[in-house]
Amino acid sequence: MNGGRPDAEKEKPLPGNGSGRVITIQPVTRIEGHARIAIHLDEDGNVSDTRVHVMSMRGFEKFIEGRAAEEVPRIVSRICGICPWQHHVASNKAVDGCFGATVPQAGLKLRELMQTMAHINDKILHFFFLAAPDFVLGSNVDYSVRNIMGIVQHSPELAGKVVQMRHRGQMMIEKFSGKVIHPVAVVPGGFSRSMSEAERVEMLDGSREQLEFARYAMKLAKDRIFSKYDSDTLSLGEIRTGFLGMVGIDDGALALHDGVLRLMQADGSFHEFSGREYTDFIGEHVESWSYGKFPYAHAWGEGFSMDPDSPRGIYRCNCLARLNVADRINTPLAQAELEEFRSRFGRPVQSTMLYHWARLIELLYACERVVQLLEDTSITDPRVRDEVWPRAGRGVGCVEAPRGTLLHDYSTDENGCITRANIIVGTTHNLAPINMSVKQAARSLIRNGHVEESLLNRVEMAVRAYDP
Amino acid sequence: MRLTVAAEWLNSCAGCEMSLLNMGEDFIACLRILSFVHMPMLIDHKYFEPMGEKIGFEFPEADLGIISGGIRNEEHLAIAEEMRRKCRVIVAIGTCATHGGIPALINMFSNDELFRRYYRTTVATDAADTPAVVVPPLLDRTYALDEKIRVDVHLPGCPPHPDHISAVLTALMNGEQPRLPTKSVCDTCPARREGKGAVQKMRRYTRNPRHQADKPLTEMKCLLENGLLCMGPVTRAGCAGEKGEAPQCIRARVPCRGCYGPVQKNGNQLLDMLNALASNGIDIRNLPDRQAFLRFSGAHGRLNRPGWKTRDRQQEETAGPESR
Amino acid sequence: MTFEPKILAFTCNWCAYAAADLAGTARMQYPTNIRVVRVMCSGMVHPNLVMEAFQHGADGVLVMGCHPGECHYQDGNVKARARMIVVDQMIESLGLAPERFRLFWCSSAEADRFVSAVSEMTDRVRRLGPSPYHQGVGLSGETKEDLECASR
Amino acid sequence: MNIELMTLTEVERVEGELGQFTVDLRQYPRFVDMDRCIACGECAERCPVEVRDEFNEKLNIRKAIYVKYPQAVPLKYQIDPVHCLEITKGACGECERVCPAGAVRFNDSEKLVSIEVGSIILAPGYRTFNPKGISTWGYGIFPNVITAMELERLLAASGPTAGQLIRPSDGKPIRKIAFLQCVGSRDYNKSSHGYCSSVCCMYAIKEAMIAMDHVHDLNASIFHMDVRTHGKDFERFYDRAVQRGIKFHRCRVHSLEPAGDSGDLFFRYITDDGKQVKDEFDLVVLSVGIETPPELSKLARCAGIEMNADGFAATSSFSPVNTVRPGVYVCGTFSGPKDIPLAVVEASAAASVAAARLSDVRYSLSRQKLFPPERDVSGEKLRIGVFICHCGSNIADVIDVEEVCAYAATLPHVAYVETSLFACSQDSQDLMRQRIQEKGLNRVVVAACTPRSHEALYRETLKASGLNECLFEMANIRNHGAWVHSNEPRAATAKAKDMVRMAVAKVGLLEPLSPVSVRINPQALVVGGGLTGMVAALGLADQGFPVYLVEKASQLGGNARHLVRTWKNEDIPSYVESLVARVKEHDLITVHLKATISSAEGFVGSFRSSIQKSTGTMTVDHGVVVFATGGHALKPDEYGYGLSQNILTALEFDKLHALRDDRVRNGRSFVFIQCVGSRIPGRTYCSRVCCTHSIQSAIMLKEEDPSRDVYILYRDIRTYGQREELYKKARESGVVFIHYDLHQKPNVMLNEDRLGVVVWDHVLHEPFKIPADVVVLATAVVPHQEVRELARYYKLPVDSDGFLQEAHTKLRPVDFSTDGVFLAGVAHYPKPIEECIAQAQAAVSRAVTVLSQRWIGLDSVKARVDHTRCDGCALCVDVCPYQAIGIEVMEGDRRKQQIAVNAAKCKGCGTCQATCPKEGINVAGFTYRQLSAQIEAALRG
């Protein structure tokens, strides 16, 4: 490369680690985002340290300062093109808080409907497009076929079905809400449009089809993947941490759209708090080698450490965390699966690779929940938005995104423009655990200087499980 | 012969890649014709093959280089330059790549301001120095791709409509110049328009325009004529796709914010919109933060930090041409 | 070498252009720095044309129309005035001194006003010095690019 | 096309009567076939005979075969049979041999021609007074005494010295120059012309100003009796001359003497403060007056018209272009000394009156101009022709035309470049046409003067050469170049190059456009029911066009109702009454009294105006509108007006006089104060009528009782033209004229039992107090305030004095730049009745050019929608000031919308273009791209 930039970028060996051998995995693939894994080996070729670097930052928290708050939900969706709905909804909830808005019931239902439908598509994407190649094709096949194209070659029928289901799910959202990627339909005070009866009926049909697919996917995964999980798989990237997730206020059940946050320690004890109180429980740590920050549970009073052997303040979120913190799931099929899952792995479950399983249980839940919401005819109430009045205030919007608990925290001035913002996205919560899992995986996989591509892919699989 | 494709995302969000997947069955069809040699989201090709120990990026040659995202740090720049060298045709996909996109809003701030807020003055953050180890340094601002490398095909959109991604890929496979929409969003908007003369002033989007869910959009009055800022007239069409019923935001009864960038490649959405409103005698004082009319097209020096304004003055003061 | 500013004037056919003709007939003298683009009305001048002028290195730009109330087309000049607020804003965001741009009214009979406007603008711009976008005057490639894109 | 030019022709006999004249003409031989001559000049080049050039006042040489001057129409050579060797001696024939066109005809002979016509207009013009032989001025004796006409030629770029200000006698640069006014005017002794020639003051000032352009430190003095700058905007020009340092001396020079052998001249004169001064000059210019050449008396005789004592055609104030013989009309200086605007007005008036009687047979003999079929240039590569004009030396003196020419040839797509001495001359036009055809040019740039005056001419040339007229652009290197940068030839040349580059950049983007035409509603609206309005209404109605006449007062007649006699002593009230009666009786005139216009819309051919009356508002549709809104006398706020019953305005005085009021009847001493409210800062103009009016009144007072004391306090007496006779008569009858200056205005003393007026006595050099029984204030004529609003409805310009601004002061004195709207009377400028009538008739003439057509072609400068860009966003719909833009819904399922422009309503202002964010709508000839190309070209150099 010209200008020597890449050389400068190549990581230098950590001081005091003799051999100076550093293995760089970049980009970390089949994830969303820009990360680099650096595995530092000691003189014997054993892992001395690992780091997962977040390589870029865009600065949303900064550049939404000064923007009119009602415009912000349409801006922050661009934080993530895979889960824009989650940001869109969380941001609107935060702006509602700033402006003191109340949202009509139908508006709330439409918001939850859209957000949950987005969860479905996201899970299909992650499981089948990003993670499945490792399992369906095998983590050790050549990297050039270990991908969705490989799946298309290997199982064209499955691939066709998956692509079609996801596409249909996306189009359902788009048809009703206009825009599926970087949505605009959720607005401060509610939703931008109401649902007609005809639309409800049509969407209900579509969502029942999705539910069928979710059941098929669950069966398929159990038959072909989870049944083959061996102890190596279960221990890949396994670490012991706490968990964060949202549950229903009254019933402690799995909740994606609204509820209270439950911060569980590894021993199963937990704090419950509203999103607005997050700063009392969560702090964000900064490391010099990553643009990403590392949230941790400062409420536990133990500080921050990513040492896999004695982690401090580390918790995880995303689907496995949500299942761990939830007491139950309010839909029958998912509840049945949860019961089976718990009976096999206990609570809380620490095995990183079980994120995949938990994800499919959540897929089932999401499909069931969408059917529930659409069966309720009150969702077609034309009153979907109340007028909002820009003013000074603070609001914290919180939802469960596919990748974990999502927090948008805004303050506004009298003109209703943003003065300060903090956003903690799902993957950010998991940055410390990911680092730990990578270290754990690398240590167990790389011994005496022996490295192969498939091993490195397995290290990446530990990252991929978190669906960052 | 199968066309080889290398794809990268730079200062982006993966939305463009999602849109690619949203081509649905066309996507599968494409996979049969295109041979992806690099695409971090879907395939495992790395920069430092095979064992992550080589020095320097290794990019495969490809017929087609598809890049989403603008350029924000030195690594983005290096990747973009390397792709330019290795790819016959570079397609800038998405408004971030063509005009800077939403992330170019940061151009209204300096990196110092950004870091200060991000690492030192955000609630809940344990204040610390700005990360500087290994992570690539940021450039002074966000750049659109064509500010740094030559771009052959511009496909704006946030995200670009799958129909047009498909159109571009198909055209390039057939060795043709892609044909993309050239008019504004209004071209695809069925809302009834009569003229803006009745609008006295713009109001903020704090309540919905009147509509009935079961009535077709053809019966809806133009949102701009409803007194809502709609960037449709100054924004490139495309979001409605090839056959879509209406622009996407309009389908949600939400006014356009300009995500396809200016109608003409080098247009200025802020200037054009302010001009159109002023020409119609519309009072825009109600709208705060008018700079954000450029929220999708702030690269190319359009959005700037407030501090750089007085270059002319500085020049006057220092009595000589500035050589910054 | 002394700095010879480049000034571009958009002149309405019915007033300022005619006044300029009249200034000729009356053999009035004024600086040679001005280049005139004849338009049918000041209301015909798209703000972006002004930006283009600056982009191409104009040190000053004049838009000259009829006195308010005397527009040949009712109120094109009033619309021009409304628009020029946009120009002011854009000029500011380009980092140019606002004095480099001026909207000026002048009737077809007021050759003297035309002459004094041109002379005054020339003096003013001469004092300000070259525009940062004036060709070859201490301008880095980057800034020029900025400007080119900031206008169209 | 419908004008047959018969040059070198004289009228021999006029037989018959109105509608069927037979005119015998004598046509002298030209010896050159006009159809063949291409005015290439080869013949004159070779002609061995040199003759003094009459056109250039014999200051230089022409040949025996020649054209009179470069802009001559028709531009064809002629042979001077008196000097031609071949004709006189049969010993040359050189021209015949070299003529490439074979146009020389030595055997040409005198012909007698007889033509049949319905009306006859006589416009034979004048000659200047010849001062030769009158010793006072030494003209013909001292070589450096010249006439103003000679100076005019010296100053002319195409003149004998190519515009250099040097003495023709010895080439000495001229640094000091004197103009002597009233040479052959206002002078019974030396010239037997008592009248004022009306134009000499103004031309002297103009020549002095131009001379100063040539020589910046020129010392110029004008010796005059009165400065008569009574025309529209003339006073302002006079003020500017004073500011510029031109010296004005109020005195008559009685003799000139040579200053030794230097060729310089000196004379003595009295300064304003009474001192005698002797001064020397490089050049003395005689401001010669105008007179009717004696041979015109023959014309008058055979035409059967009367001439007056001054040698001008006799006309009445009420029918200023009619003669005693019906069907024979006069205009211009043949009927009295006058300036260009008035001459042009009279020309139109004569046309109108002549046509009125022939309106039944309109178009029966007319022919239409045919253009060759238009060449389709759509597939052609750009081939731009650039034609650069020297404009004599107007341009070429300052700008290096050859350099511009060479530069133009380097510009992209320029296929051909050529220069010409006068691009607008007939031969240049013909050549241009030829070049366009032979070089296959498809775009044309002319670098010359202003498109505002000359674009139409060149467009015709394009059409004549088979090119669409829109493929043309001008670079105004004269008005915006040579003339305004005359001291900076290098910079002016550089600027001219830029201008040519801009024009070339634009012309390459121009596209052929087809003309737009609209239907003409053959009705007229006349606003103002005064004398002017009535004459206009009758003129239109007499030609068969229905007229709506709108008057805000309760009766017709306007100011004329307050006037008694014209300066020719004609009775005004009876004339007004007859007009009112004719208007009321006319079938085609609808009169609306106590009515005003409250709004208007539309354009030439189809206006719609709202007439507001106490009973309500009605709308009328009409094809043209004539403004005859008049003016009124100023109510002064000085000279004690309003404080004494005996201080009156001129009109009040007239009324009291008519009523035989005691104040007037018993008054012994009358003081007239002139220029009350005129020629002052803030109201610069001269009201034109007041001098004559006051003098008429003064004479009347004296005639009634010669023992009365009558004083006229004046700044300049402006009894222009034959009115001078009145001035003379007043002086003879003992009226005392006392001059005052603006800075020493008279004082009216109110505090004593009898009024008194104190004025500075220039003879005694002390204040002089005049006891006065009546003080008459000659107040200014001022325009109506409400005209401004009216002007807004029809988009008409109003000048800084509040008068309506015509399209061109000299050449289009009754038109506006807006088509289909015309003006006449005091709304234009203060003027006496005969001029109002002439202007009303002129307005009729101009209006009829529109009304007499069923369709009229409109300017192609219209907004056009670019359907490849417009997407119907509708931003432009409501910005259009003419509601010319609508939305159309296209066929198809997506409900596409697009803009549609109503071309008849569109005026091409481009507000839409400047609003559109995507170049979806553009004004033809001024599209965004075209302007953008000009900008880039302007700044690229």
JSON list of N, CA and C in Angstrom, two decimals, chain C residues 1-34:
[
{"chain": "C", "resi": 1, "resn": "MET", "atom": "N", "xyz": [2.04, 43.43, -9.27]},
{"chain": "C", "resi": 1, "resn": "MET", "atom": "CA", "xyz": [0.84, 43.67, -10.08]},
{"chain": "C", "resi": 1, "resn": "MET", "atom": "C", "xyz": [-0.33, 43.98, -9.17]},
{"chain": "C", "resi": 2, "resn": "THR", "atom": "N", "xyz": [-1.07, 45.00, -9.49]},
{"chain": "C", "resi": 2, "resn": "THR", "atom": "CA", "xyz": [-2.22, 45.31, -8.64]},
{"chain": "C", "resi": 2, "resn": "THR", "atom": "C", "xyz": [-3.32, 44.31, -8.93]},
{"chain": "C", "resi": 3, "resn": "PHE", "atom": "N", "xyz": [-4.15, 44.17, -7.94]},
{"chain": "C", "resi": 3, "resn": "PHE", "atom": "CA", "xyz": [-5.23, 43.20, -8.04]},
{"chain": "C", "resi": 3, "resn": "PHE", "atom": "C", "xyz": [-6.40, 43.80, -8.83]},
{"chain": "C", "resi": 4, "resn": "GLU", "atom": "N", "xyz": [-6.73, 43.15, -9.92]},
{"chain": "C", "resi": 4, "resn": "GLU", "atom": "CA", "xyz": [-7.89, 43.60, -10.71]},
{"chain": "C", "resi": 4, "resn": "GLU", "atom": "C", "xyz": [-9.06, 42.68, -10.45]},
{"chain": "C", "resi": 5, "resn": "PRO", "atom": "N", "xyz": [-10.01, 43.13, -9.67]},
{"chain": "C", "resi": 5, "resn": "PRO", "atom": "CA", "xyz": [-11.12, 42.23, -9.34]},
{"chain": "C", "resi": 5, "resn": "PRO", "atom": "C", "xyz": [-11.95, 41.87, -10.56]},
{"chain": "C", "resi": 6, "resn": "LYS", "atom": "N", "xyz": [-12.57, 40.71, -10.45]},
{"chain": "C", "resi": 6, "resn": "LYS", "atom": "CA", "xyz": [-13.55, 40.31, -11.48]},
{"chain": "C", "resi": 6, "resn": "LYS", "atom": "C", "xyz": [-14.92, 40.44, -10.84]},
{"chain": "C", "resi": 7, "resn": "ILE", "atom": "N", "xyz": [-15.73, 41.23, -11.49]},
{"chain": "C", "resi": 7, "resn": "ILE", "atom": "CA", "xyz": [-17.08, 41.42, -10.95]},
{"chain": "C", "resi": 7, "resn": "ILE", "atom": "C", "xyz": [-18.09, 41.01, -12.00]},
{"chain": "C", "resi": 8, "resn": "LEU", "atom": "N", "xyz": [-19.01, 40.21, -11.56]},
{"chain": "C", "resi": 8, "resn": "LEU", "atom": "CA", "xyz": [-20.05, 39.78, -12.49]},
{"chain": "C", "resi": 8, "resn": "LEU", "atom": "C", "xyz": [-21.35, 40.46, -12.09]},
{"chain": "C", "resi": 9, "resn": "ALA", "atom": "N", "xyz": [-22.04, 40.99, -13.08]},
{"chain": "C", "resi": 9, "resn": "ALA", "atom": "CA", "xyz": [-23.32, 41.64, -12.78]},
{"chain": "C", "resi": 9, "resn": "ALA", "atom": "C", "xyz": [-24.43, 40.98, -13.59]},
{"chain": "C", "resi": 10, "resn": "PHE", "atom": "N", "xyz": [-25.47, 40.59, -12.92]},
{"chain": "C", "resi": 10, "resn": "PHE", "atom": "CA", "xyz": [-26.67, 40.15, -13.61]},
{"chain": "C", "resi": 10, "resn": "PHE", "atom": "C", "xyz": [-27.56, 41.37, -13.72]},
{"chain": "C", "resi": 11, "resn": "THR", "atom": "N", "xyz": [-27.82, 41.80, -14.94]},
{"chain": "C", "resi": 11, "resn": "THR", "atom": "CA", "xyz": [-28.59, 43.02, -15.08]},
{"chain": "C", "resi": 11, "resn": "THR", "atom": "C", "xyz": [-29.90, 42.76, -15.80]},
{"chain": "C", "resi": 12, "resn": "CYS", "atom": "N", "xyz": [-30.93, 43.34, -15.24]},
{"chain": "C", "resi": 12, "resn": "CYS", "atom": "CA", "xyz": [-32.27, 43.23, -15.82]},
{"chain": "C", "resi": 12, "resn": "CYS", "atom": "C", "xyz": [-32.28, 43.99, -17.14]},
{"chain": "C", "resi": 13, "resn": "ASN", "atom": "N", "xyz": [-32.85, 43.36, -18.13]},
{"chain": "C", "resi": 13, "resn": "ASN", "atom": "CA", "xyz": [-32.92, 43.95, -19.47]},
{"chain": "C", "resi": 13, "resn": "ASN", "atom": "C", "xyz": [-33.62, 45.30, -19.47]},
{"chain": "C", "resi": 14, "resn": "TRP", "atom": "N", "xyz": [-34.59, 45.45, -18.57]},
{"chain": "C", "resi": 14, "resn": "TRP", "atom": "CA", "xyz": [-35.46, 46.63, -18.64]},
{"chain": "C", "resi": 14, "resn": "TRP", "atom": "C", "xyz": [-34.93, 47.81, -17.84]},
{"chain": "C", "resi": 15, "resn": "CYS", "atom": "N", "xyz": [-34.02, 47.55, -16.94]},
{"chain": "C", "resi": 15, "resn": "CYS", "atom": "CA", "xyz": [-33.57, 48.69, -16.14]},
{"chain": "C", "resi": 15, "resn": "CYS", "atom": "C", "xyz": [-32.05, 48.81, -16.18]},
{"chain": "C", "resi": 16, "resn": "ALA", "atom": "N", "xyz": [-31.38, 47.94, -15.43]},
{"chain": "C", "resi": 16, "resn": "ALA", "atom": "CA", "xyz": [-29.94, 48.13, -15.28]},
{"chain": "C", "resi": 16, "resn": "ALA", "atom": "C", "xyz": [-29.20, 47.98, -16.61]},
{"chain": "C", "resi": 17, "resn": "TYR", "atom": "N", "xyz": [-29.65, 47.02, -17.42]},
{"chain": "C", "resi": 17, "resn": "TYR", "atom": "CA", "xyz": [-28.96, 46.86, -18.71]},
{"chain": "C", "resi": 17, "resn": "TYR", "atom": "C", "xyz": [-29.17, 48.11, -19.56]},
{"chain": "C", "resi": 18, "resn": "ALA", "atom": "N", "xyz": [-30.40, 48.61, -19.52]},
{"chain": "C", "resi": 18, "resn": "ALA", "atom": "CA", "xyz": [-30.70, 49.82, -20.28]},
{"chain": "C", "resi": 18, "resn": "ALA", "atom": "C", "xyz": [-29.93, 51.00, -19.70]},
{"chain": "C", "resi": 19, "resn": "ALA", "atom": "N", "xyz": [-29.81, 51.04, -18.38]},
{"chain": "C", "resi": 19, "resn": "ALA", "atom": "CA", "xyz": [-29.06, 52.12, -17.75]},
{"chain": "C", "resi": 19, "resn": "ALA", "atom": "C", "xyz": [-27.60, 52.05, -18.19]},
{"chain": "C", "resi": 20, "resn": "ALA", "atom": "N", "xyz": [-27.11, 50.82, -18.31]},
{"chain": "C", "resi": 20, "resn": "ALA", "atom": "CA", "xyz": [-25.73, 50.65, -18.76]},
{"chain": "C", "resi": 20, "resn": "ALA", "atom": "C", "xyz": [-25.59, 51.13, -20.21]},
{"chain": "C", "resi": 21, "resn": "ASP", "atom": "N", "xyz": [-26.60, 50.84, -21.02]},
{"chain": "C", "resi": 21, "resn": "ASP", "atom": "CA", "xyz": [-26.60, 51.36, -22.39]},
{"chain": "C", "resi": 21, "resn": "ASP", "atom": "C", "xyz": [-26.56, 52.88, -22.39]},
{"chain": "C", "resi": 22, "resn": "LEU", "atom": "N", "xyz": [-27.39, 53.42, -21.51]},
{"chain": "C", "resi": 22, "resn": "LEU", "atom": "CA", "xyz": [-27.49, 54.87, -21.43]},
{"chain": "C", "resi": 22, "resn": "LEU", "atom": "C", "xyz": [-26.17, 55.48, -20.96]},
{"chain": "C", "resi": 23, "resn": "ALA", "atom": "N", "xyz": [-25.56, 54.80, -20.00]},
{"chain": "C", "resi": 23, "resn": "ALA", "atom": "CA", "xyz": [-24.26, 55.28, -19.52]},
{"chain": "C", "resi": 23, "resn": "ALA", "atom": "C", "xyz": [-23.28, 55.36, -20.70]},
{"chain": "C", "resi": 24, "resn": "GLY", "atom": "N", "xyz": [-23.42, 54.40, -21.61]},
{"chain": "C", "resi": 24, "resn": "GLY", "atom": "CA", "xyz": [-22.59, 54.42, -22.80]},
{"chain": "C", "resi": 24, "resn": "GLY", "atom": "C", "xyz": [-22.92, 55.61, -23.68]},
{"chain": "C", "resi": 25, "resn": "THR", "atom": "N", "xyz": [-24.20, 55.78, -23.93]},
{"chain": "C", "resi": 25, "resn": "THR", "atom": "CA", "xyz": [-24.63, 56.88, -24.77]},
{"chain": "C", "resi": 25, "resn": "THR", "atom": "C", "xyz": [-24.14, 58.21, -24.21]},
{"chain": "C", "resi": 26, "resn": "ALA", "atom": "N", "xyz": [-24.18, 58.31, -22.89]},
{"chain": "C", "resi": 26, "resn": "ALA", "atom": "CA", "xyz": [-23.75, 59.54, -22.24]},
{"chain": "C", "resi": 26, "resn": "ALA", "atom": "C", "xyz": [-22.23, 59.58, -22.03]},
{"chain": "C", "resi": 27, "resn": "ARG", "atom": "N", "xyz": [-21.56, 58.54, -22.51]},
{"chain": "C", "resi": 27, "resn": "ARG", "atom": "CA", "xyz": [-20.09, 58.45, -22.42]},
{"chain": "C", "resi": 27, "resn": "ARG", "atom": "C", "xyz": [-19.60, 58.56, -20.97]},
{"chain": "C", "resi": 28, "resn": "MET", "atom": "N", "xyz": [-20.41, 58.09, -20.04]},
{"chain": "C", "resi": 28, "resn": "MET", "atom": "CA", "xyz": [-19.93, 58.06, -18.66]},
{"chain": "C", "resi": 28, "resn": "MET", "atom": "C", "xyz": [-18.83, 57.00, -18.58]},
{"chain": "C", "resi": 29, "resn": "GLN", "atom": "N", "xyz": [-17.90, 57.18, -17.66]},
{"chain": "C", "resi": 29, "resn": "GLN", "atom": "CA", "xyz": [-16.78, 56.26, -17.55]},
{"chain": "C", "resi": 29, "resn": "GLN", "atom": "C", "xyz": [-16.87, 55.49, -16.24]},
{"chain": "C", "resi": 30, "resn": "TYR", "atom": "N", "xyz": [-16.57, 54.20, -16.31]},
{"chain": "C", "resi": 30, "resn": "TYR", "atom": "CA", "xyz": [-16.53, 53.41, -15.07]},
{"chain": "C", "resi": 30, "resn": "TYR", "atom": "C", "xyz": [-15.50, 52.30, -15.22]},
{"chain": "C", "resi": 31, "resn": "PRO", "atom": "N", "xyz": [-15.16, 51.65, -14.09]},
{"chain": "C", "resi": 31, "resn": "PRO", "atom": "CA", "xyz": [-14.09, 50.65, -14.16]},
{"chain": "C", "resi": 31, "resn": "PRO", "atom": "C", "xyz": [-14.43, 49.50, -15.11]},
{"chain": "C", "resi": 32, "resn": "THR", "atom": "N", "xyz": [-13.39, 48.93, -15.67]},
{"chain": "C", "resi": 32, "resn": "THR", "atom": "CA", "xyz": [-13.59, 47.88, -16.68]},
{"chain": "C", "resi": 32, "resn": "THR", "atom": "C", "xyz": [-13.76, 46.51, -16.07]},
{"chain": "C", "resi": 33, "resn": "ASN", "atom": "N", "xyz": [-13.81, 46.43, -14.75]},
{"chain": "C", "resi": 33, "resn": "ASN", "atom": "CA", "xyz": [-13.79, 45.13, -14.10]},
{"chain": "C", "resi": 33, "resn": "ASN", "atom": "C", "xyz": [-15.09, 44.35, -14.21]},
{"chain": "C", "resi": 34, "resn": "ILE", "atom": "N", "xyz": [-16.12, 45.01, -14.67]},
{"chain": "C", "resi": 34, "resn": "ILE", "atom": "CA", "xyz": [-17.42, 44.36, -14.65]},
{"chain": "C", "resi": 34, "resn": "ILE", "atom": "C", "xyz": [-17.70, 43.59, -15.93]}
]
